[in-house]
């Protein structure tokens, strides 16, 4: 029914985890065949330089799994290993093998968004591709498969365009003349961040669900065309299933004489790209210290953060960037990541530069994290990506905002804050999807409120106060 959909519009309502040793080879980080699965320990930095912590971690046969301005998570292969530095340990957790939480059961019925079991487990690439194809077959008028190009290893990259013919969007029994805008969502660029890809699939499913189903986003097809790339890094994703659960980069050959493989896709975008691969730096580090740390350091293909020889060298990055240039009227971009529970605006390359649209971006972000929290009580923080994580050049969010011109560009680090990290249990897939759907719902409402509310209710909507009601629906305009 159209009017409830229209009325809802008036509401205003170091993830660079593992530090690869720069030794003779790029060491595998997975634990598929290990007798001991390892342990994840969190330490409070308390002013220590991340480079010193990195060196100490390597001496203890550990790897940095995630870093932030106040803490660092380090994975050790043996549960009795610790960091030989006077840093307080803030917690620890044994790690599980991937087989403990990644199971495949075969075929799924996806006709019911609410009742399907598809979103109860993680899926290998071929099952994801089957899901996308089934979605297009089941909803041929809404879903279109988009061939984006080939990965470094020759796999076809596939995206979804989910949209509704504007001629079927009616206002007072007539076709709506308001132009729809574009909303782009990407899954895990970093291969091991499985929850990001699973959430992208959940959101795609929610967009074609019946409006009566909880957490359905199909109402918003009246106002947006959605473009979703669930698996931006297919080669890396397959590698996490078949060889190394904790693999990070893509899998391209970066040179005939290079001993290591892969590019950090999220440092290969063509805005403020830098040919350096030293450790991330934080907001409390001076620009002089940052430049000094990187001076004379050649890009190392064995580094986790290897940015490539040039921007857009990664074919996957180039394919997505080319696709973006073909899409009209883009207003929103969401890059799904893990972990940390953060909703971040640009910039990543600098903690000093502020986007000219920062006020609007943060206003929408604050409302979005409130909407997300209303579902399961999950708390997200907001701020610039640099301030919430660390400085990193060549980031997709910076590119989408500064180069592609998408005003509302966000990086979303999903659950959790380190209890499970990248090994988030599969039973959390649906709760994460549900709360993220409510976040997307709020962003869509906020971004479109002026265009649509002023068109439909020019005298009423400018005077409405921002509000949220239930976790499932935004408060409608009064009649």
Short mmCIF file of N, CA, C and O in Angstrom, two decimals, residues 265-384:
data_model
loop_
_atom_site.label_atom_id
_atom_site.label_comp_id
_atom_site.label_asym_id
_atom_site.label_seq_id
_atom_site.Cartn_x
_atom_site.Cartn_y
_atom_site.Cartn_z
N UNK A 265 42.75 -3.59 -0.65
CA UNK A 265 41.83 -2.87 -1.53
C UNK A 265 41.41 -1.52 -0.95
O UNK A 265 41.19 -0.56 -1.69
N UNK A 266 41.31 -1.44 0.36
CA UNK A 266 40.84 -0.20 0.96
C UNK A 266 41.95 0.82 1.17
O UNK A 266 41.77 1.82 1.87
N UNK A 267 43.10 0.60 0.53
CA UNK A 267 44.15 1.62 0.42
C UNK A 267 44.50 1.87 -1.04
O UNK A 267 45.50 2.53 -1.33
N UNK A 268 43.66 1.35 -1.94
CA UNK A 268 43.99 1.42 -3.36
C UNK A 268 43.05 2.33 -4.15
O UNK A 268 43.12 2.40 -5.36
N UNK A 269 42.17 3.05 -3.46
CA UNK A 269 41.26 3.95 -4.14
C UNK A 269 41.96 5.26 -4.48
O UNK A 269 42.88 5.69 -3.78
N UNK A 270 41.51 5.88 -5.58
CA UNK A 270 42.24 7.00 -6.17
C UNK A 270 41.96 8.36 -5.59
O UNK A 270 41.77 9.32 -6.33
N UNK A 271 41.92 8.46 -4.25
CA UNK A 271 41.86 9.77 -3.60
C UNK A 271 42.84 9.77 -2.44
O UNK A 271 42.73 8.94 -1.54
N UNK A 272 43.82 10.67 -2.49
CA UNK A 272 44.87 10.77 -1.47
C UNK A 272 45.60 9.44 -1.30
O UNK A 272 46.03 9.08 -0.20
N UNK A 273 45.76 8.73 -2.43
CA UNK A 273 46.50 7.47 -2.38
C UNK A 273 47.98 7.74 -2.11
O UNK A 273 48.55 8.73 -2.58
N UNK A 274 48.60 6.87 -1.33
CA UNK A 274 50.03 6.99 -1.04
C UNK A 274 50.70 5.64 -1.19
O UNK A 274 50.15 4.62 -0.78
N UNK A 275 51.90 5.67 -1.73
CA UNK A 275 52.65 4.43 -1.96
C UNK A 275 53.47 4.07 -0.73
O UNK A 275 54.69 3.89 -0.80
N UNK A 276 52.81 3.99 0.40
CA UNK A 276 53.47 3.60 1.64
C UNK A 276 52.64 2.51 2.29
O UNK A 276 51.43 2.42 2.10
N UNK A 277 53.29 1.70 3.13
CA UNK A 277 52.55 0.62 3.79
C UNK A 277 53.01 0.43 5.22
O UNK A 277 53.03 -0.66 5.74
N UNK A 278 53.43 1.54 5.87
CA UNK A 278 53.80 1.43 7.27
C UNK A 278 52.54 1.31 8.12
O UNK A 278 51.42 1.42 7.64
N UNK A 279 52.74 1.13 9.40
CA UNK A 279 51.61 0.93 10.31
C UNK A 279 50.68 2.13 10.30
O UNK A 279 51.11 3.26 10.05
N UNK A 280 49.41 1.91 10.60
CA UNK A 280 48.48 3.04 10.72
C UNK A 280 48.93 3.99 11.81
O UNK A 280 49.61 3.60 12.77
N UNK A 281 48.54 5.27 11.67
CA UNK A 281 48.84 6.26 12.70
C UNK A 281 47.54 6.82 13.22
O UNK A 281 46.51 6.78 12.55
N UNK A 282 47.58 7.38 14.42
CA UNK A 282 46.36 7.79 15.09
C UNK A 282 46.26 9.30 15.20
O UNK A 282 47.22 10.03 14.94
N UNK A 283 45.09 9.76 15.61
CA UNK A 283 44.82 11.19 15.66
C UNK A 283 45.74 11.94 16.59
O UNK A 283 46.01 13.11 16.41
N UNK A 284 46.25 11.27 17.64
CA UNK A 284 47.11 11.95 18.59
C UNK A 284 48.57 11.93 18.19
O UNK A 284 49.45 12.31 18.95
N UNK A 285 48.86 11.47 16.97
CA UNK A 285 50.21 11.50 16.43
C UNK A 285 50.32 12.68 15.49
O UNK A 285 49.46 12.93 14.67
N UNK A 286 51.40 13.45 15.60
CA UNK A 286 51.55 14.65 14.79
C UNK A 286 51.80 14.30 13.34
O UNK A 286 52.30 13.22 13.02
N UNK A 287 51.48 15.26 12.47
CA UNK A 287 51.72 15.05 11.04
C UNK A 287 53.21 14.81 10.79
O UNK A 287 53.60 14.02 9.94
N UNK A 288 54.10 15.49 11.56
CA UNK A 288 55.54 15.31 11.38
C UNK A 288 55.95 13.88 11.68
O UNK A 288 56.71 13.25 10.95
N UNK A 289 55.38 13.32 12.76
CA UNK A 289 55.70 11.95 13.13
C UNK A 289 55.22 10.97 12.07
O UNK A 289 55.89 9.99 11.75
N UNK A 290 54.04 11.26 11.50
CA UNK A 290 53.51 10.39 10.46
C UNK A 290 54.41 10.37 9.24
O UNK A 290 54.78 9.33 8.71
N UNK A 291 54.80 11.57 8.79
CA UNK A 291 55.64 11.64 7.60
C UNK A 291 57.02 11.05 7.88
O UNK A 291 57.61 10.41 7.02
N UNK A 292 57.54 11.26 9.09
CA UNK A 292 58.84 10.68 9.42
C UNK A 292 58.78 9.16 9.43
O UNK A 292 59.68 8.49 8.93
N UNK A 293 57.66 8.63 9.94
CA UNK A 293 57.52 7.18 10.00
C UNK A 293 57.48 6.57 8.62
O UNK A 293 57.96 5.47 8.40
N UNK A 294 56.94 7.28 7.67
CA UNK A 294 56.79 6.71 6.34
C UNK A 294 57.91 7.06 5.38
O UNK A 294 57.99 6.51 4.30
N UNK A 295 58.78 8.00 5.78
CA UNK A 295 59.82 8.47 4.87
C UNK A 295 60.80 7.35 4.56
O UNK A 295 61.32 6.69 5.46
N UNK A 296 61.06 7.13 3.29
CA UNK A 296 62.03 6.15 2.87
C UNK A 296 61.55 4.72 2.97
O UNK A 296 62.31 3.79 2.74
N UNK A 297 60.31 4.52 3.33
CA UNK A 297 59.77 3.18 3.45
C UNK A 297 59.08 2.80 2.15
O UNK A 297 58.03 3.32 1.82
N UNK A 298 59.70 1.92 1.39
CA UNK A 298 59.07 1.49 0.15
C UNK A 298 57.86 0.62 0.45
O UNK A 298 57.82 -0.08 1.46
N UNK A 299 56.89 0.69 -0.43
CA UNK A 299 55.71 -0.16 -0.27
C UNK A 299 56.14 -1.62 -0.30
O UNK A 299 56.83 -2.06 -1.22
N UNK A 300 55.73 -2.35 0.70
CA UNK A 300 56.14 -3.74 0.86
C UNK A 300 54.98 -4.67 0.51
O UNK A 300 53.97 -4.70 1.22
N UNK A 301 55.07 -5.44 -0.56
CA UNK A 301 53.98 -6.34 -0.94
C UNK A 301 53.64 -7.38 0.12
O UNK A 301 52.56 -7.98 0.07
N UNK A 302 54.54 -7.60 1.08
CA UNK A 302 54.24 -8.55 2.14
C UNK A 302 53.50 -7.92 3.31
O UNK A 302 53.09 -8.62 4.23
N UNK A 303 53.33 -6.60 3.25
CA UNK A 303 52.60 -5.91 4.31
C UNK A 303 51.11 -6.16 4.18
O UNK A 303 50.56 -6.23 3.08
N UNK A 304 50.45 -6.26 5.33
CA UNK A 304 48.99 -6.35 5.32
C UNK A 304 48.38 -5.15 4.63
O UNK A 304 47.35 -5.26 3.97
N UNK A 305 49.03 -3.98 4.77
CA UNK A 305 48.45 -2.73 4.29
C UNK A 305 49.04 -2.29 2.95
O UNK A 305 49.04 -1.10 2.62
N UNK A 306 49.56 -3.24 2.17
CA UNK A 306 50.19 -2.89 0.89
C UNK A 306 49.18 -2.19 -0.02
O UNK A 306 48.15 -2.78 -0.39
N UNK A 307 49.45 -0.93 -0.43
CA UNK A 307 48.47 -0.18 -1.22
C UNK A 307 48.59 -0.35 -2.72
O UNK A 307 47.81 0.25 -3.47
N UNK A 308 49.55 -1.18 -3.16
CA UNK A 308 49.76 -1.35 -4.59
C UNK A 308 50.78 -0.36 -5.13
O UNK A 308 51.24 0.55 -4.43
N UNK A 309 51.13 -0.53 -6.40
CA UNK A 309 52.07 0.39 -7.05
C UNK A 309 51.42 1.70 -7.45
O UNK A 309 52.10 2.72 -7.62
N UNK A 310 50.10 1.67 -7.62
CA UNK A 310 49.37 2.85 -8.10
C UNK A 310 47.90 2.71 -7.70
O UNK A 310 47.44 1.60 -7.43
N UNK A 311 47.18 3.81 -7.67
CA UNK A 311 45.74 3.70 -7.36
C UNK A 311 44.99 2.92 -8.43
O UNK A 311 45.37 2.94 -9.60
N UNK A 312 43.98 2.21 -8.01
CA UNK A 312 43.14 1.39 -8.89
C UNK A 312 43.90 0.24 -9.55
O UNK A 312 43.46 -0.30 -10.55
N UNK A 313 45.04 -0.13 -8.97
CA UNK A 313 45.76 -1.28 -9.50
C UNK A 313 44.97 -2.57 -9.27
O UNK A 313 44.99 -3.47 -10.11
N UNK A 314 44.28 -2.65 -8.15
CA UNK A 314 43.44 -3.81 -7.88
C UNK A 314 42.28 -3.82 -8.86
O UNK A 314 41.50 -2.86 -8.90
N UNK A 315 42.13 -4.86 -9.66
CA UNK A 315 41.03 -4.87 -10.64
C UNK A 315 39.66 -4.78 -9.98
O UNK A 315 38.73 -4.20 -10.55
N UNK A 316 39.53 -5.32 -8.78
CA UNK A 316 38.24 -5.25 -8.09
C UNK A 316 37.87 -3.81 -7.76
O UNK A 316 36.72 -3.39 -7.91
N UNK A 317 38.86 -3.04 -7.29
CA UNK A 317 38.63 -1.63 -6.99
C UNK A 317 38.29 -0.87 -8.27
O UNK A 317 37.36 -0.06 -8.31
N UNK A 318 39.05 -1.14 -9.31
CA UNK A 318 38.81 -0.47 -10.60
C UNK A 318 37.42 -0.79 -11.15
O UNK A 318 36.73 0.10 -11.68
N UNK A 319 37.00 -2.05 -11.01
CA UNK A 319 35.68 -2.44 -11.52
C UNK A 319 34.56 -1.69 -10.80
O UNK A 319 33.61 -1.21 -11.43
N UNK A 320 34.66 -1.62 -9.48
CA UNK A 320 33.61 -0.95 -8.71
C UNK A 320 33.61 0.55 -9.01
O UNK A 320 32.55 1.17 -9.17
N UNK A 321 34.80 1.15 -9.10
CA UNK A 321 34.88 2.58 -9.40
C UNK A 321 34.27 2.88 -10.77
O UNK A 321 33.54 3.88 -10.94
N UNK A 322 34.55 2.04 -11.75
CA UNK A 322 33.97 2.24 -13.08
C UNK A 322 32.45 2.11 -13.04
O UNK A 322 31.73 2.86 -13.71
N UNK A 323 31.96 1.15 -12.26
CA UNK A 323 30.52 0.97 -12.15
C UNK A 323 29.86 2.19 -11.52
O UNK A 323 28.80 2.64 -11.98
N UNK A 324 30.49 2.72 -10.50
CA UNK A 324 29.93 3.89 -9.81
C UNK A 324 29.75 5.06 -10.78
O UNK A 324 28.77 5.81 -10.70
N UNK A 325 30.67 5.22 -11.71
CA UNK A 325 30.57 6.34 -12.66
C UNK A 325 29.36 6.23 -13.57
O UNK A 325 28.94 7.22 -14.17
N UNK A 326 28.78 5.05 -13.68
CA UNK A 326 27.62 4.87 -14.57
C UNK A 326 26.29 5.08 -13.86
O UNK A 326 25.25 5.07 -14.50
N UNK A 327 26.32 5.26 -12.53
CA UNK A 327 25.09 5.31 -11.76
C UNK A 327 24.63 6.75 -11.55
O UNK A 327 25.43 7.60 -11.14
N UNK A 328 23.37 7.03 -11.79
CA UNK A 328 22.88 8.40 -11.69
C UNK A 328 22.43 8.77 -10.28
O UNK A 328 22.00 7.92 -9.50
N UNK A 329 22.53 10.04 -9.95
CA UNK A 329 21.90 10.64 -8.76
C UNK A 329 22.22 9.90 -7.48
O UNK A 329 21.34 9.64 -6.66
N UNK A 330 23.48 9.59 -7.26
CA UNK A 330 23.86 8.88 -6.04
C UNK A 330 23.87 9.84 -4.86
O UNK A 330 24.48 10.90 -4.91
N UNK A 331 23.19 9.45 -3.79
CA UNK A 331 23.13 10.27 -2.59
C UNK A 331 23.72 9.59 -1.36
O UNK A 331 24.05 10.26 -0.38
N UNK A 332 23.82 8.26 -1.38
CA UNK A 332 24.28 7.54 -0.19
C UNK A 332 25.21 6.40 -0.56
O UNK A 332 25.01 5.71 -1.57
N UNK A 333 26.23 6.21 0.28
CA UNK A 333 27.16 5.09 0.13
C UNK A 333 27.49 4.56 1.51
O UNK A 333 27.83 5.32 2.43
N UNK A 334 27.38 3.25 1.69
CA UNK A 334 27.70 2.59 2.95
C UNK A 334 28.66 1.45 2.68
O UNK A 334 28.34 0.52 1.93
N UNK A 335 29.84 1.54 3.28
CA UNK A 335 30.85 0.48 3.18
C UNK A 335 30.80 -0.34 4.46
O UNK A 335 31.14 0.15 5.54
N UNK A 336 30.34 -1.57 4.36
CA UNK A 336 30.22 -2.44 5.53
C UNK A 336 31.56 -3.10 5.85
O UNK A 336 32.23 -3.63 4.96
N UNK A 337 31.91 -3.06 7.14
CA UNK A 337 33.19 -3.61 7.59
C UNK A 337 32.98 -4.29 8.95
O UNK A 337 31.89 -4.29 9.52
N UNK A 338 34.06 -4.84 9.48
CA UNK A 338 34.08 -5.29 10.87
C UNK A 338 35.53 -5.21 11.35
O UNK A 338 36.45 -5.23 10.52
N UNK A 339 35.72 -5.08 12.68
CA UNK A 339 34.68 -4.95 13.68
C UNK A 339 34.93 -3.66 14.44
O UNK A 339 35.94 -2.98 14.21
N UNK A 340 34.08 -3.28 15.42
CA UNK A 340 34.32 -2.08 16.19
C UNK A 340 33.08 -1.30 16.57
O UNK A 340 33.14 -0.42 17.42
N UNK A 341 31.94 -1.55 15.93
CA UNK A 341 30.67 -0.87 16.21
C UNK A 341 30.82 0.65 16.08
O UNK A 341 30.62 1.40 17.02
N UNK A 342 31.16 1.08 14.87
CA UNK A 342 31.37 2.49 14.57
C UNK A 342 30.67 2.86 13.28
O UNK A 342 30.70 2.09 12.32
N UNK A 343 30.07 4.03 13.25
CA UNK A 343 29.55 4.62 12.02
C UNK A 343 30.37 5.87 11.76
O UNK A 343 30.33 6.83 12.54
N UNK A 344 31.14 5.86 10.68
CA UNK A 344 32.15 6.90 10.45
C UNK A 344 31.91 7.66 9.16
O UNK A 344 31.53 7.08 8.13
N UNK A 345 32.16 8.97 9.21
CA UNK A 345 32.11 9.83 8.03
C UNK A 345 33.54 10.02 7.52
O UNK A 345 34.51 9.68 8.21
N UNK A 346 33.72 10.58 6.32
CA UNK A 346 35.07 10.94 5.89
C UNK A 346 35.65 11.99 6.86
O UNK A 346 34.88 12.67 7.55
N UNK A 347 36.97 12.11 7.00
CA UNK A 347 37.92 11.49 6.11
C UNK A 347 38.69 10.39 6.84
O UNK A 347 38.77 10.38 8.07
N UNK A 348 39.33 9.54 6.05
CA UNK A 348 40.26 8.56 6.58
C UNK A 348 41.70 9.05 6.44
O UNK A 348 42.54 8.75 7.29
N UNK A 349 41.99 9.83 5.41
CA UNK A 349 43.38 10.22 5.12
C UNK A 349 43.90 11.30 6.04
O UNK A 349 45.11 11.49 6.18
N UNK A 350 42.99 12.03 6.71
CA UNK A 350 43.42 13.12 7.59
C UNK A 350 42.44 13.27 8.75
O UNK A 350 41.22 13.17 8.57
N UNK A 351 43.01 13.54 9.93
CA UNK A 351 42.18 13.83 11.10
C UNK A 351 41.96 15.33 11.26
O UNK A 351 41.19 15.75 12.15
N UNK A 352 42.60 16.14 10.43
CA UNK A 352 42.47 17.59 10.52
C UNK A 352 41.47 18.16 9.52
O UNK A 352 40.82 19.16 9.79
N UNK A 353 41.36 17.53 8.38
CA UNK A 353 40.45 18.00 7.35
C UNK A 353 39.02 17.56 7.67
O UNK A 353 38.79 16.42 8.07
N UNK A 354 38.08 18.48 7.48
CA UNK A 354 36.68 18.21 7.78
C UNK A 354 35.85 18.36 6.51
O UNK A 354 35.97 19.37 5.81
N UNK A 355 35.01 17.39 6.17
CA UNK A 355 34.17 17.53 4.97
C UNK A 355 33.25 18.73 5.10
O UNK A 355 32.77 19.04 6.20
N UNK A 356 33.00 19.39 4.00
CA UNK A 356 32.10 20.55 4.03
C UNK A 356 30.68 20.15 4.42
O UNK A 356 29.89 20.98 4.87
N UNK A 357 30.36 18.88 4.23
CA UNK A 357 29.03 18.38 4.58
C UNK A 357 29.02 17.66 5.92
O UNK A 357 28.07 16.91 6.22
N UNK A 358 30.04 17.86 6.74
CA UNK A 358 30.18 17.11 7.98
C UNK A 358 28.98 17.28 8.91
O UNK A 358 28.55 16.33 9.57
N UNK A 359 28.42 18.48 8.97
CA UNK A 359 27.30 18.71 9.87
C UNK A 359 26.10 17.83 9.51
O UNK A 359 25.51 17.17 10.38
N UNK A 360 25.76 17.80 8.22
CA UNK A 360 24.65 16.95 7.78
C UNK A 360 25.01 15.47 7.95
O UNK A 360 24.16 14.66 8.36
N UNK A 361 26.24 15.11 7.61
CA UNK A 361 26.66 13.71 7.72
C UNK A 361 26.56 13.23 9.16
O UNK A 361 26.06 12.12 9.43
N UNK A 362 27.02 14.04 10.11
CA UNK A 362 27.00 13.63 11.51
C UNK A 362 25.60 13.64 12.08
O UNK A 362 25.24 12.79 12.91
N UNK A 363 24.77 14.59 11.65
CA UNK A 363 23.38 14.62 12.11
C UNK A 363 22.68 13.33 11.71
O UNK A 363 21.98 12.70 12.51
N UNK A 364 22.87 12.93 10.46
CA UNK A 364 22.27 11.67 10.00
C UNK A 364 22.87 10.48 10.74
O UNK A 364 22.17 9.53 11.10
N UNK A 365 24.18 10.52 10.99
CA UNK A 365 24.85 9.41 11.67
C UNK A 365 24.35 9.24 13.10
O UNK A 365 24.12 8.11 13.56
N UNK A 366 24.14 10.35 13.81
CA UNK A 366 23.65 10.25 15.19
C UNK A 366 22.25 9.63 15.22
O UNK A 366 21.96 8.77 16.08
N UNK A 367 21.40 10.03 14.30
CA UNK A 367 20.07 9.43 14.23
C UNK A 367 20.13 7.97 13.84
O UNK A 367 19.36 7.14 14.35
N UNK A 368 21.08 7.63 12.95
CA UNK A 368 21.19 6.25 12.47
C UNK A 368 21.64 5.31 13.59
O UNK A 368 21.12 4.19 13.71
N UNK A 369 22.60 5.73 14.41
CA UNK A 369 23.06 4.85 15.49
C UNK A 369 21.98 4.73 16.58
O UNK A 369 21.88 3.71 17.26
N UNK A 370 21.17 5.78 16.73
CA UNK A 370 20.05 5.68 17.66
C UNK A 370 19.04 4.65 17.15
O UNK A 370 18.53 3.81 17.93
N UNK A 371 18.73 4.72 15.86
CA UNK A 371 17.80 3.75 15.27
C UNK A 371 18.34 2.33 15.39
O UNK A 371 17.60 1.38 15.67
N UNK A 372 19.63 2.17 15.18
CA UNK A 372 20.26 0.85 15.31
C UNK A 372 20.15 0.34 16.74
O UNK A 372 19.82 -0.83 16.97
N UNK A 373 20.40 1.22 17.69
CA UNK A 373 20.36 0.80 19.10
C UNK A 373 18.97 0.40 19.54
O UNK A 373 18.80 -0.44 20.44
N UNK A 374 17.94 0.96 18.91
CA UNK A 374 16.56 0.64 19.28
C UNK A 374 16.20 -0.82 19.03
O UNK A 374 15.26 -1.34 19.62
N UNK A 375 16.95 -1.50 18.19
CA UNK A 375 16.60 -2.88 17.83
C UNK A 375 17.05 -3.87 18.90
O UNK A 375 16.24 -4.60 19.48
N UNK A 376 18.35 -3.93 19.15
CA UNK A 376 18.89 -4.91 20.11
C UNK A 376 19.75 -4.27 21.19
O UNK A 376 20.42 -4.99 21.94
N UNK A 377 19.76 -2.95 21.26
CA UNK A 377 20.52 -2.27 22.30
C UNK A 377 22.00 -2.11 21.99
O UNK A 377 22.77 -1.70 22.86
N UNK A 378 22.42 -2.42 20.76
CA UNK A 378 23.83 -2.33 20.38
C UNK A 378 24.25 -0.86 20.28
O UNK A 378 23.58 -0.07 19.63
N UNK A 379 25.36 -0.52 20.90
CA UNK A 379 25.84 0.86 20.94
C UNK A 379 26.94 1.05 19.91
O UNK A 379 27.94 0.33 19.91
N UNK A 380 26.73 2.03 19.02
CA UNK A 380 27.73 2.44 18.04
C UNK A 380 28.23 3.84 18.38
O UNK A 380 27.49 4.65 18.95
N UNK A 381 29.47 4.12 18.03
CA UNK A 381 30.00 5.47 18.15
C UNK A 381 30.00 6.13 16.78
O UNK A 381 29.93 5.45 15.74
N UNK A 382 30.09 7.45 16.77
CA UNK A 382 30.13 8.20 15.51
C UNK A 382 31.29 9.17 15.53
O UNK A 382 31.78 9.57 16.59
N UNK A 383 31.71 9.58 14.34
CA UNK A 383 32.82 10.51 14.18
C UNK A 383 33.48 10.29 12.84
O UNK A 383 32.99 9.50 12.01
N UNK A 384 34.58 10.97 12.60
CA UNK A 384 35.30 10.75 11.34
C UNK A 384 36.04 9.42 11.42
O UNK A 384 36.41 8.95 12.51
#
